[in-house]
Coordinates of C-alpha atoms in Angstrom, one line a residue:
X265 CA 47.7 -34.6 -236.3
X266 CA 44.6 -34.7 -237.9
X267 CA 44.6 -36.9 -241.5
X268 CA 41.5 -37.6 -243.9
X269 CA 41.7 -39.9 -247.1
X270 CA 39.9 -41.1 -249.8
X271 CA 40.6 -43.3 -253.3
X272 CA 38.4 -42.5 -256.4
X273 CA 38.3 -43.9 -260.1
X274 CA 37.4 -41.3 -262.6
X275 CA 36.6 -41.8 -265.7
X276 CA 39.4 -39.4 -267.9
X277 CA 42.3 -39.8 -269.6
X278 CA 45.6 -40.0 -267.3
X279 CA 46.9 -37.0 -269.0
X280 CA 44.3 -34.6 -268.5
X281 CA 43.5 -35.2 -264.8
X282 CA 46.6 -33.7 -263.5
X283 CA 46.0 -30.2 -265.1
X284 CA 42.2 -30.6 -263.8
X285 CA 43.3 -31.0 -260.2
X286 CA 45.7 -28.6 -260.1
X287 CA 43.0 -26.2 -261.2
X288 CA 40.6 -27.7 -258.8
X289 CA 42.7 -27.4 -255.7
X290 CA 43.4 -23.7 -256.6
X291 CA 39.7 -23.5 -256.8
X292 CA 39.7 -24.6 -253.6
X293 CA 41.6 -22.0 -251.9
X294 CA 45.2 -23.9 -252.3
X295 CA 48.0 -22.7 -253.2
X296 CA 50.3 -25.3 -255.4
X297 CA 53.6 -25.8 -253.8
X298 CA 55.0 -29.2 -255.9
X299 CA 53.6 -31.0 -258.8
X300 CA 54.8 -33.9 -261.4
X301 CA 52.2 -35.8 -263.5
X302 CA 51.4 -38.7 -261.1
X303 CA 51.5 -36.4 -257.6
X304 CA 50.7 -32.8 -256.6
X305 CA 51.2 -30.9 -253.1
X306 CA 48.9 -27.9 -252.5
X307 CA 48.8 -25.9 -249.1
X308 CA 45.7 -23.5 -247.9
X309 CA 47.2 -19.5 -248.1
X310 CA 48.4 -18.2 -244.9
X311 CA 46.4 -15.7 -243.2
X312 CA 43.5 -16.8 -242.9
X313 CA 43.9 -19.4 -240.2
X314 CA 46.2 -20.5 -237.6
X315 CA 49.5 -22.1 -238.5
X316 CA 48.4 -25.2 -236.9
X317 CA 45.3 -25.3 -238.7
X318 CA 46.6 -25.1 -242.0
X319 CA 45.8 -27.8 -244.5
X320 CA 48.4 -29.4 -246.7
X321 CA 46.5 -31.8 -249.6
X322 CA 48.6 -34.3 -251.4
X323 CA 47.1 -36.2 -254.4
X324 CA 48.8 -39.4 -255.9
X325 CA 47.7 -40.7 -259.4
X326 CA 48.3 -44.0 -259.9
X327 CA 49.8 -44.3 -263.5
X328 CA 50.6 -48.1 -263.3
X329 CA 46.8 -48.7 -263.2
X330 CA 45.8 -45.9 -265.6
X331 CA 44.1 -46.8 -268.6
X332 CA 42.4 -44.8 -271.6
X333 CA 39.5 -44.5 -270.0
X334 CA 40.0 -44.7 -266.1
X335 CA 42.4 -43.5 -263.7
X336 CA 42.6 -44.1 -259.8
X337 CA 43.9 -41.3 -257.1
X338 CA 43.7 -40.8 -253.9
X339 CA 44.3 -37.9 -251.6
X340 CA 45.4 -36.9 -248.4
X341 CA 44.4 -33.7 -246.5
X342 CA 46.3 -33.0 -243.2
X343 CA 47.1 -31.1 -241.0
X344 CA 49.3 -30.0 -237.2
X345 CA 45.3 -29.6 -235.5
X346 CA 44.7 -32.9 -233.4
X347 CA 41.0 -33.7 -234.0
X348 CA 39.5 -33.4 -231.0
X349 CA 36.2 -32.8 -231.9
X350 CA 34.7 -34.8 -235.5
X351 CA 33.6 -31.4 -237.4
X352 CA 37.2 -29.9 -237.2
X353 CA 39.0 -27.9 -239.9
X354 CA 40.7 -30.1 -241.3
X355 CA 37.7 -32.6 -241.6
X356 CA 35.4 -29.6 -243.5
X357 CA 38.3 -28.9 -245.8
X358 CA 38.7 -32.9 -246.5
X359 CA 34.9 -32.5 -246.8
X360 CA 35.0 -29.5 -249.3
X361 CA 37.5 -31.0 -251.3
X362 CA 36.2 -34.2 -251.4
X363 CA 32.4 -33.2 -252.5
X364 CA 34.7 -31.0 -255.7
X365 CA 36.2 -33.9 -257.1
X366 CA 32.9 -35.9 -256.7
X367 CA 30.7 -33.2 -258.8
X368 CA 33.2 -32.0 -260.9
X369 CA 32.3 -31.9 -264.5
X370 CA 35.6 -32.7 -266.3
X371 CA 35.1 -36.6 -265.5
X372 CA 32.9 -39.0 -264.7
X373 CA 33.6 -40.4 -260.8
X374 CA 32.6 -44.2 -260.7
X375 CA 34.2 -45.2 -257.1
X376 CA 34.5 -43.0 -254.1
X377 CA 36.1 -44.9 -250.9
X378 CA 36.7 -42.7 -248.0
X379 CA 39.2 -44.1 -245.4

């Protein structure tokens, strides 16, 4: 199973992030399958790629850290595809996503860690 993650502090008010990602995984080519305000579940549309392929991304917003001002996250992009080679689909869609939430213009990203 391939698996790709990365923490970032934004700078944006708790409550507006999760409306903003939603929006920005749809972007993306997800589809939503579960939100609440601190975690949201998005899957790529079938049909376009193998079952195995498909990625599921999973966002958790840490609301015991958030403040006015900041707010940490961190996301998780998987998928059934064992990554046998480095430039897999998985990894360009963790990639994709990834480079989104770094130059998106609803907040300001001051830390990006990849894991």
């Amino acid at each position: 199973m391939a698996r790709y993650t990365c923490s970032f502090i934004l700078s944006i008010p708790i409550e507006h992030l999760q409306p903003l990602l939603v929006d920005l995984l749809q972007d993306c080519d997800l589809e939503i399958k579960y939100y609440t305000t601190d975690y949201i579940m998005a899957r790529e549309i079938p049909g376009n790629i193998s079952f195995s392929k498909m990625v599921t991304a999973e966002v958790l917003i840490d609301k015991s850290t958030a403040t006015e001002t900041e707010t940490r996250m961190s996301i998780v992009i998987k998928n059934e595809e064992l990554p046998l080679q480095l430039d897999n689909h998985c990894r360009q869609t963790f990639d994709f996503i990834k480079q989104a939430i770094e130059r998106s213009r609803h907040w300001h990203l001051i830390e990006s860690i990849a894991g």
